[in-house]
Amino acid sequence: MTGPGILFAATEPRWSDYEAPLRAALEAAGVTGYRLSPDLPAAEVDYIVYAPNSSVQDFSVFPRLKAVLNLWAGVENVAPNPTLTVPLARMVDEGLTRGMIEWVTGMVLRHHLGLDAVLARQSGDWLPVVPPLARNRPVGVLGLGALGKACAGALATLGFPVTGWSRSPKTIPGIATRHGEAGLAETLSGARILVLLLPLTGATRDLLDARTLALLPRGAVIVNPGRGPLIVDEDLIGALDSGQIGHATLDVFREEPLPRDHPFWAHPGVTVSPHVASETRADTASEVIAENVRRGEAGEPYLHLVDRGAGY
Ligand code: NDP
């Protein structure tokens, strides 16, 4: 009996990086008789391993498609696709989570310890500036999902008082949690450093505009590895120019690559990072994909299903 047909429909990450880890993970998961290729006839495709840059845009051409397995955590490019009528799973991967914890804690500590000023003061002048302890620097984390919750926990372990905001109410040991409009205002008003780990949906687009940026304490720092359109660019520049926002470290942008003439590049209050906060790792991500293929074949519920109504 033949097993499932699995189409690798991504150009980035590369097939050459995924072929061996995917085969190893499928075999370890006990999936047998599978065909895995970047080039399968549409009639033989049961699963699509997907990324936003995929040439596949019309899912209706795959008559026996069972599920689309996204290699990225964010699904804003595929969730609204009207031709997609089968389950969509997104990536929750231990490697991705560890990478995000490292990037977020690194950026938060950079601002907390004033490392930019230390690096700029290598002039021979002895100018001791003692940073406050983390416990005196409240941090807000917008989004308490796989990544936001992990980063909030790591920051709390370092001693930062962390308040997190999500769509639904949550209880997380060591983290103050908020939800709803009033909860957003409360989270923002206390956050001297704000980390954005929200997905991009109709409800989160333009969340940080002139009105909400004004709720932050004066001089607050923004760290955004979530998605560019969570922030209104012009309003952020206005808030940086007025001193309302002290600095913005941005990993994601409305347009990527960020155009060379975008004002963020030249702004002294902005650090541009080229969407590298965290990457899906081929070895750990392949295990997630393989487990979902195994589940699909066994008739078990998929891991990390997207709620397409909510958009994430
Ligand atoms: P999850 O889906 O696990 O978590 C999303 C969180 O956001 C949840 O806590 C959810 O609330 C909350 N949320 C969603 N909509 C709203 C809303 N309208 N109001 C308040 N809270 C809301 O996502 P992940 O943690 O896995 O990933 C988050 C995002 O990080 C991704 O969507 C992607 O955009 C970005 N990312 C960036 C990378 C990079 O390299 N820069 C790498 C990977 C991801 P609730 O818990 O109630 O559902």
Short mmCIF file of C-alpha atoms and ligand atoms in Angstrom, two decimals:
data_model
loop_
_atom_site.label_atom_id
_atom_site.label_comp_id
_atom_site.label_asym_id
_atom_site.label_seq_id
_atom_site.Cartn_x
_atom_site.Cartn_y
_atom_site.Cartn_z
CA MET A 1 0.00 0.00 0.00
CA THR A 2 1.35 3.45 -0.85
CA GLY A 3 1.67 6.11 1.81
CA PRO A 4 0.97 9.85 1.65
CA GLY A 5 2.21 12.25 -1.01
CA ILE A 6 3.95 15.24 0.57
CA LEU A 7 4.68 18.30 -1.56
CA PHE A 8 7.45 20.59 -0.30
CA ALA A 9 6.08 23.87 -1.66
CA ALA A 10 8.56 26.45 -0.35
CA THR A 11 11.49 28.23 -1.95
CA GLU A 12 12.74 29.70 1.34
CA PRO A 13 13.57 27.71 3.46
CA ARG A 14 15.27 25.54 0.87
CA TRP A 15 14.40 21.98 -0.09
CA SER A 16 18.09 21.09 0.10
CA ASP A 17 18.10 22.03 3.82
CA TYR A 18 14.88 20.14 4.58
CA GLU A 19 14.99 16.97 2.51
CA ALA A 20 17.23 14.92 4.81
CA PRO A 21 15.73 16.11 8.15
CA LEU A 22 12.18 15.60 6.83
CA ARG A 23 12.93 12.07 5.63
CA ALA A 24 14.60 11.22 8.95
CA ALA A 25 11.67 12.65 10.94
CA LEU A 26 9.03 10.86 8.79
CA GLU A 27 10.85 7.60 9.28
CA ALA A 28 11.21 8.20 13.03
CA ALA A 29 7.47 8.96 13.21
CA GLY A 30 6.73 5.63 11.50
CA VAL A 31 5.26 7.14 8.31
CA THR A 32 5.80 4.53 5.61
CA GLY A 33 5.53 4.45 1.82
CA TYR A 34 5.46 8.25 1.58
CA ARG A 35 6.51 10.27 -1.47
CA LEU A 36 8.22 13.54 -0.53
CA SER A 37 9.25 15.96 -3.26
CA PRO A 38 9.14 19.63 -4.32
CA ASP A 39 7.57 18.39 -7.55
CA LEU A 40 4.64 15.96 -7.16
CA PRO A 41 1.66 15.71 -9.55
CA ALA A 42 -1.28 17.61 -7.99
CA ALA A 43 -3.41 14.45 -8.00
CA GLU A 44 -0.91 12.71 -5.68
CA VAL A 45 -0.62 15.39 -3.00
CA ASP A 46 -2.02 14.68 0.47
CA TYR A 47 -0.02 17.26 2.46
CA ILE A 48 1.65 20.51 1.50
CA VAL A 49 4.66 21.73 3.48
CA TYR A 50 4.18 25.45 2.97
CA ALA A 51 5.91 28.82 3.33
CA PRO A 52 4.58 32.28 2.39
CA ASN A 53 6.83 32.55 -0.69
CA SER A 54 5.38 29.35 -2.16
CA SER A 55 4.31 29.29 -5.80
CA VAL A 56 1.19 27.40 -4.66
CA GLN A 57 -1.62 29.91 -4.31
CA ASP A 58 -4.59 27.84 -5.53
CA PHE A 59 -5.19 24.87 -3.23
CA SER A 60 -8.27 23.76 -5.18
CA VAL A 61 -6.05 22.01 -7.75
CA PHE A 62 -5.13 19.29 -5.21
CA PRO A 63 -8.10 16.88 -5.23
CA ARG A 64 -7.01 14.76 -2.24
CA LEU A 65 -5.30 17.40 -0.10
CA LYS A 66 -5.68 16.61 3.62
CA ALA A 67 -3.79 19.45 5.32
CA VAL A 68 -1.42 22.37 4.76
CA LEU A 69 1.53 22.36 7.16
CA ASN A 70 3.06 25.82 7.44
CA LEU A 71 6.79 26.12 8.11
CA TRP A 72 6.31 29.57 9.64
CA ALA A 73 4.64 30.57 12.90
CA GLY A 74 2.87 33.48 11.21
CA VAL A 75 0.05 32.53 8.83
CA GLU A 76 -1.26 35.92 7.67
CA ASN A 77 -0.29 35.12 4.07
CA VAL A 78 -2.11 31.80 3.87
CA ALA A 79 -4.96 31.82 6.43
CA PRO A 80 -7.20 34.16 4.37
CA ASN A 81 -6.75 32.12 1.13
CA PRO A 82 -10.32 31.26 -0.01
CA THR A 83 -9.16 28.18 -1.95
CA LEU A 84 -7.93 26.56 1.26
CA THR A 85 -10.66 24.28 2.61
CA VAL A 86 -8.56 21.74 4.56
CA PRO A 87 -6.97 22.17 8.02
CA LEU A 88 -4.03 24.59 8.26
CA ALA A 89 -1.37 23.94 10.90
CA ARG A 90 1.27 26.52 11.79
CA MET A 91 4.79 26.05 13.12
CA VAL A 92 5.40 25.78 16.84
CA ASP A 93 8.92 24.49 17.09
CA GLU A 94 11.28 24.22 20.00
CA GLY A 95 14.14 25.67 17.91
CA LEU A 96 12.01 28.66 16.89
CA THR A 97 10.98 29.29 20.49
CA ARG A 98 14.54 29.02 21.86
CA GLY A 99 15.78 31.41 19.16
CA MET A 100 13.08 33.96 20.00
CA ILE A 101 13.84 33.78 23.73
CA GLU A 102 17.51 34.48 23.01
CA TRP A 103 16.79 37.40 20.65
CA VAL A 104 14.17 39.04 22.88
CA THR A 105 16.15 38.72 26.12
CA GLY A 106 19.25 39.97 24.29
CA MET A 107 17.45 43.07 22.98
CA VAL A 108 15.71 43.76 26.30
CA LEU A 109 19.03 43.47 28.18
CA ARG A 110 20.71 45.74 25.64
CA HIS A 111 18.24 48.50 26.45
CA HIS A 112 17.99 47.71 30.15
CA LEU A 113 21.77 47.83 30.67
CA GLY A 114 22.26 50.81 28.35
CA LEU A 115 24.79 48.86 26.30
CA ASP A 116 24.69 51.33 23.40
CA ALA A 117 25.91 54.11 25.71
CA VAL A 118 28.62 51.87 27.17
CA LEU A 119 29.88 51.07 23.67
CA ALA A 120 29.83 54.77 22.74
CA ARG A 121 31.83 55.77 25.84
CA GLN A 122 35.15 54.07 25.04
CA SER A 123 36.90 57.44 25.02
CA GLY A 124 39.21 57.26 28.03
CA ASP A 125 36.71 59.09 30.27
CA TRP A 126 35.74 57.09 33.37
CA LEU A 127 31.97 57.73 33.57
CA PRO A 128 30.31 55.19 35.86
CA VAL A 129 26.59 54.85 35.14
CA VAL A 130 25.03 52.06 37.17
CA PRO A 131 21.95 50.51 35.54
CA PRO A 132 18.90 49.75 37.69
CA LEU A 133 18.12 46.16 38.59
CA ALA A 134 15.75 44.31 36.31
CA ARG A 135 13.18 44.27 39.11
CA ASN A 136 12.87 48.03 38.69
CA ARG A 137 12.26 47.88 34.92
CA PRO A 138 8.73 46.66 34.14
CA VAL A 139 8.33 44.95 30.77
CA GLY A 140 5.11 44.47 28.79
CA VAL A 141 4.67 41.60 26.36
CA LEU A 142 1.81 41.83 23.86
CA GLY A 143 0.88 38.28 22.84
CA LEU A 144 1.15 35.34 25.20
CA GLY A 145 1.20 32.48 22.71
CA ALA A 146 3.95 29.95 22.08
CA LEU A 147 6.58 32.70 21.71
CA GLY A 148 5.22 35.50 23.89
CA LYS A 149 4.65 33.24 26.87
CA ALA A 150 8.14 31.72 26.59
CA CYS A 151 9.79 35.15 26.32
CA ALA A 152 7.70 36.55 29.18
CA GLY A 153 8.79 33.61 31.33
CA ALA A 154 12.48 34.09 30.48
CA LEU A 155 12.28 37.82 31.25
CA ALA A 156 10.54 37.12 34.55
CA THR A 157 13.29 34.64 35.42
CA LEU A 158 15.82 37.43 34.88
CA GLY A 159 13.91 39.49 37.42
CA PHE A 160 11.87 41.85 35.22
CA PRO A 161 8.31 42.46 36.43
CA VAL A 162 6.38 41.24 33.36
CA THR A 163 2.82 42.03 32.36
CA GLY A 164 1.48 40.13 29.36
CA TRP A 165 -1.57 40.83 27.20
CA SER A 166 -3.56 38.31 25.18
CA ARG A 167 -6.98 37.94 23.56
CA SER A 168 -8.32 35.46 26.10
CA PRO A 169 -7.80 35.60 29.88
CA LYS A 170 -4.84 33.55 31.14
CA THR A 171 -3.14 32.52 34.35
CA ILE A 172 0.64 32.18 34.05
CA PRO A 173 2.75 31.80 37.18
CA GLY A 174 5.14 34.73 37.65
CA ILE A 175 3.45 36.91 34.98
CA ALA A 176 0.70 39.49 35.48
CA THR A 177 -1.81 38.83 32.71
CA ARG A 178 -4.28 41.21 31.10
CA HIS A 179 -6.76 41.05 28.23
CA GLY A 180 -9.24 43.31 26.49
CA GLU A 181 -9.08 47.04 25.78
CA ALA A 182 -8.67 48.05 29.43
CA GLY A 183 -6.02 45.38 29.86
CA LEU A 184 -4.08 46.78 26.90
CA ALA A 185 -4.11 50.28 28.40
CA GLU A 186 -2.93 48.88 31.72
CA THR A 187 -0.15 46.84 30.10
CA LEU A 188 1.08 49.78 28.03
CA SER A 189 0.95 52.32 30.85
CA GLY A 190 3.28 50.21 33.00
CA ALA A 191 5.77 49.05 30.35
CA ARG A 192 9.18 50.71 30.20
CA ILE A 193 10.12 48.12 27.60
CA LEU A 194 7.40 46.71 25.34
CA VAL A 195 7.84 43.48 23.38
CA LEU A 196 5.44 42.75 20.51
CA LEU A 197 4.75 39.07 19.85
CA LEU A 198 1.29 39.30 18.36
CA PRO A 199 0.26 37.69 15.07
CA LEU A 200 -0.89 39.97 12.27
CA THR A 201 -4.68 39.83 12.04
CA GLY A 202 -7.50 42.27 11.31
CA ALA A 203 -7.66 42.96 15.06
CA THR A 204 -3.94 43.58 15.61
CA ARG A 205 -3.06 45.60 12.50
CA ASP A 206 -2.16 49.21 13.42
CA LEU A 207 -2.55 48.40 17.13
CA LEU A 208 0.29 50.75 18.06
CA ASP A 209 -0.67 54.16 16.71
CA ALA A 210 -0.33 57.69 18.08
CA ARG A 211 -3.08 57.04 20.66
CA THR A 212 -1.72 53.79 22.08
CA LEU A 213 1.94 54.88 21.86
CA ALA A 214 0.96 57.83 24.06
CA LEU A 215 -0.18 55.38 26.78
CA LEU A 216 3.39 54.10 27.29
CA PRO A 217 5.59 55.81 29.90
CA ARG A 218 7.65 58.60 28.33
CA GLY A 219 10.91 57.24 26.93
CA ALA A 220 9.69 53.63 26.72
CA VAL A 221 11.52 51.25 24.40
CA ILE A 222 9.76 49.08 21.82
CA VAL A 223 11.10 45.73 20.68
CA ASN A 224 9.11 44.30 17.75
CA PRO A 225 9.83 40.80 16.47
CA GLY A 226 6.06 40.25 15.82
CA ARG A 227 4.95 41.79 12.51
CA GLY A 228 5.60 45.22 10.97
CA PRO A 229 1.98 46.32 10.46
CA LEU A 230 1.29 46.04 14.22
CA ILE A 231 2.82 49.54 14.34
CA VAL A 232 1.86 52.62 12.32
CA ASP A 233 5.29 53.70 11.00
CA GLU A 234 4.57 57.43 10.79
CA ASP A 235 3.13 57.49 14.32
CA LEU A 236 6.19 55.68 15.67
CA ILE A 237 8.52 58.18 14.01
CA GLY A 238 6.46 61.01 15.49
CA ALA A 239 6.66 59.43 18.95
CA LEU A 240 10.43 58.92 18.60
CA ASP A 241 10.92 62.53 17.46
CA SER A 242 8.93 63.86 20.42
CA GLY A 243 10.80 61.68 22.93
CA GLN A 244 7.63 59.76 23.86
CA ILE A 245 9.40 56.61 22.63
CA GLY A 246 13.08 56.31 23.57
CA HIS A 247 14.07 53.69 21.02
CA ALA A 248 12.53 51.07 18.73
CA THR A 249 14.31 47.85 17.82
CA LEU A 250 12.40 46.46 14.87
CA ASP A 251 12.90 43.05 13.26
CA VAL A 252 9.80 43.11 11.05
CA PHE A 253 8.39 45.69 8.65
CA ARG A 254 5.38 46.48 6.47
CA GLU A 255 7.58 45.92 3.45
CA GLU A 256 10.49 43.44 3.58
CA PRO A 257 13.28 43.92 2.73
CA LEU A 258 12.85 47.37 4.27
CA PRO A 259 13.30 49.81 1.34
CA ARG A 260 16.65 51.64 1.39
CA ASP A 261 14.91 55.02 1.50
CA HIS A 262 12.65 54.15 4.45
CA PRO A 263 13.14 56.71 7.26
CA PHE A 264 13.72 53.90 9.81
CA TRP A 265 17.19 53.26 8.34
CA ALA A 266 18.45 56.77 9.09
CA HIS A 267 16.55 57.42 12.33
CA PRO A 268 18.88 57.51 15.36
CA GLY A 269 16.11 56.08 17.55
CA VAL A 270 15.55 52.97 15.42
CA THR A 271 17.53 49.76 15.18
CA VAL A 272 16.68 47.81 12.03
CA SER A 273 17.12 44.05 12.21
CA PRO A 274 16.46 42.09 8.97
CA HIS A 275 13.74 39.65 10.13
CA VAL A 276 16.17 37.34 11.91
CA ALA A 277 14.74 37.28 15.44
CA SER A 278 14.10 33.58 15.08
CA GLU A 279 14.15 31.03 12.30
CA THR A 280 12.32 27.77 11.93
CA ARG A 281 15.06 25.14 12.44
CA ALA A 282 15.06 22.29 9.94
CA ASP A 283 15.74 19.50 12.45
CA THR A 284 13.13 20.40 15.07
CA ALA A 285 10.57 21.73 12.56
CA SER A 286 10.79 18.51 10.54
CA GLU A 287 9.73 16.58 13.63
CA VAL A 288 6.62 18.77 13.93
CA ILE A 289 5.76 18.31 10.24
CA ALA A 290 6.31 14.54 10.45
CA GLU A 291 4.19 14.23 13.57
CA ASN A 292 1.33 16.05 11.84
CA VAL A 293 1.58 13.76 8.80
CA ARG A 294 1.50 10.77 11.16
CA ARG A 295 -1.54 12.22 12.90
CA GLY A 296 -3.29 12.92 9.61
CA GLU A 297 -2.72 9.35 8.44
CA ALA A 298 -3.89 7.95 11.81
CA GLY A 299 -7.01 10.13 11.83
CA GLU A 300 -5.80 11.94 14.97
CA PRO A 301 -6.20 15.70 15.53
CA TYR A 302 -3.41 17.86 14.08
CA LEU A 303 -1.03 19.85 16.28
CA HIS A 304 -1.03 23.68 16.18
CA LEU A 305 -4.17 24.13 14.10
CA VAL A 306 -4.92 27.67 12.97
CA ASP A 307 -8.27 29.23 13.88
CA ARG A 308 -8.87 30.78 10.48
CA GLY A 309 -11.75 32.89 11.79
CA ALA A 310 -9.43 34.54 14.30
CA GLY A 311 -6.63 34.66 11.71
CA TYR A 312 -3.92 32.92 13.77
P1 NDP B 1 0.50 32.27 18.90
O1 NDP B 1 -0.63 32.13 17.94
O2 NDP B 1 0.93 31.09 19.70
O3 NDP B 1 0.18 33.44 19.96
C1 NDP B 1 -0.43 34.63 19.58
C2 NDP B 1 -0.74 35.41 20.84
O4 NDP B 1 -1.29 36.67 20.47
C3 NDP B 1 -1.78 34.72 21.73
O5 NDP B 1 -1.48 34.91 23.09
C4 NDP B 1 -3.06 35.45 21.36
O6 NDP B 1 -4.03 35.48 22.38
C5 NDP B 1 -2.54 36.84 21.14
N1 NDP B 1 -3.47 37.61 20.30
C6 NDP B 1 -3.89 37.34 19.04
N2 NDP B 1 -4.78 38.27 18.64
C7 NDP B 1 -4.94 39.11 19.69
C8 NDP B 1 -5.74 40.25 19.90
N3 NDP B 1 -6.58 40.71 18.96
N4 NDP B 1 -5.68 40.89 21.10
C9 NDP B 1 -4.84 40.41 22.06
N5 NDP B 1 -4.05 39.34 21.93
C10 NDP B 1 -4.10 38.70 20.74
O7 NDP B 1 1.73 32.85 18.07
P2 NDP B 1 3.30 32.67 18.35
O8 NDP B 1 3.57 33.08 19.75
O9 NDP B 1 3.76 31.35 17.90
O10 NDP B 1 3.90 33.75 17.33
C11 NDP B 1 3.55 35.12 17.44
C12 NDP B 1 4.01 35.87 16.19
O11 NDP B 1 5.43 36.02 16.20
C13 NDP B 1 3.75 35.15 14.87
O12 NDP B 1 2.41 35.28 14.45
C14 NDP B 1 4.70 35.89 13.94
O13 NDP B 1 4.05 37.04 13.43
C15 NDP B 1 5.84 36.32 14.87
N6 NDP B 1 7.09 35.62 14.58
C16 NDP B 1 8.19 36.35 14.21
C17 NDP B 1 9.40 35.73 13.94
C18 NDP B 1 10.61 36.54 13.62
O14 NDP B 1 11.67 35.99 13.30
N7 NDP B 1 10.54 37.86 13.68
C19 NDP B 1 9.56 34.27 14.04
C20 NDP B 1 8.34 33.60 14.45
C21 NDP B 1 7.17 34.26 14.70
P3 NDP B 1 -4.71 34.13 22.93
O15 NDP B 1 -3.62 33.43 23.71
O16 NDP B 1 -5.81 34.60 23.80
O17 NDP B 1 -5.15 33.35 21.71
#
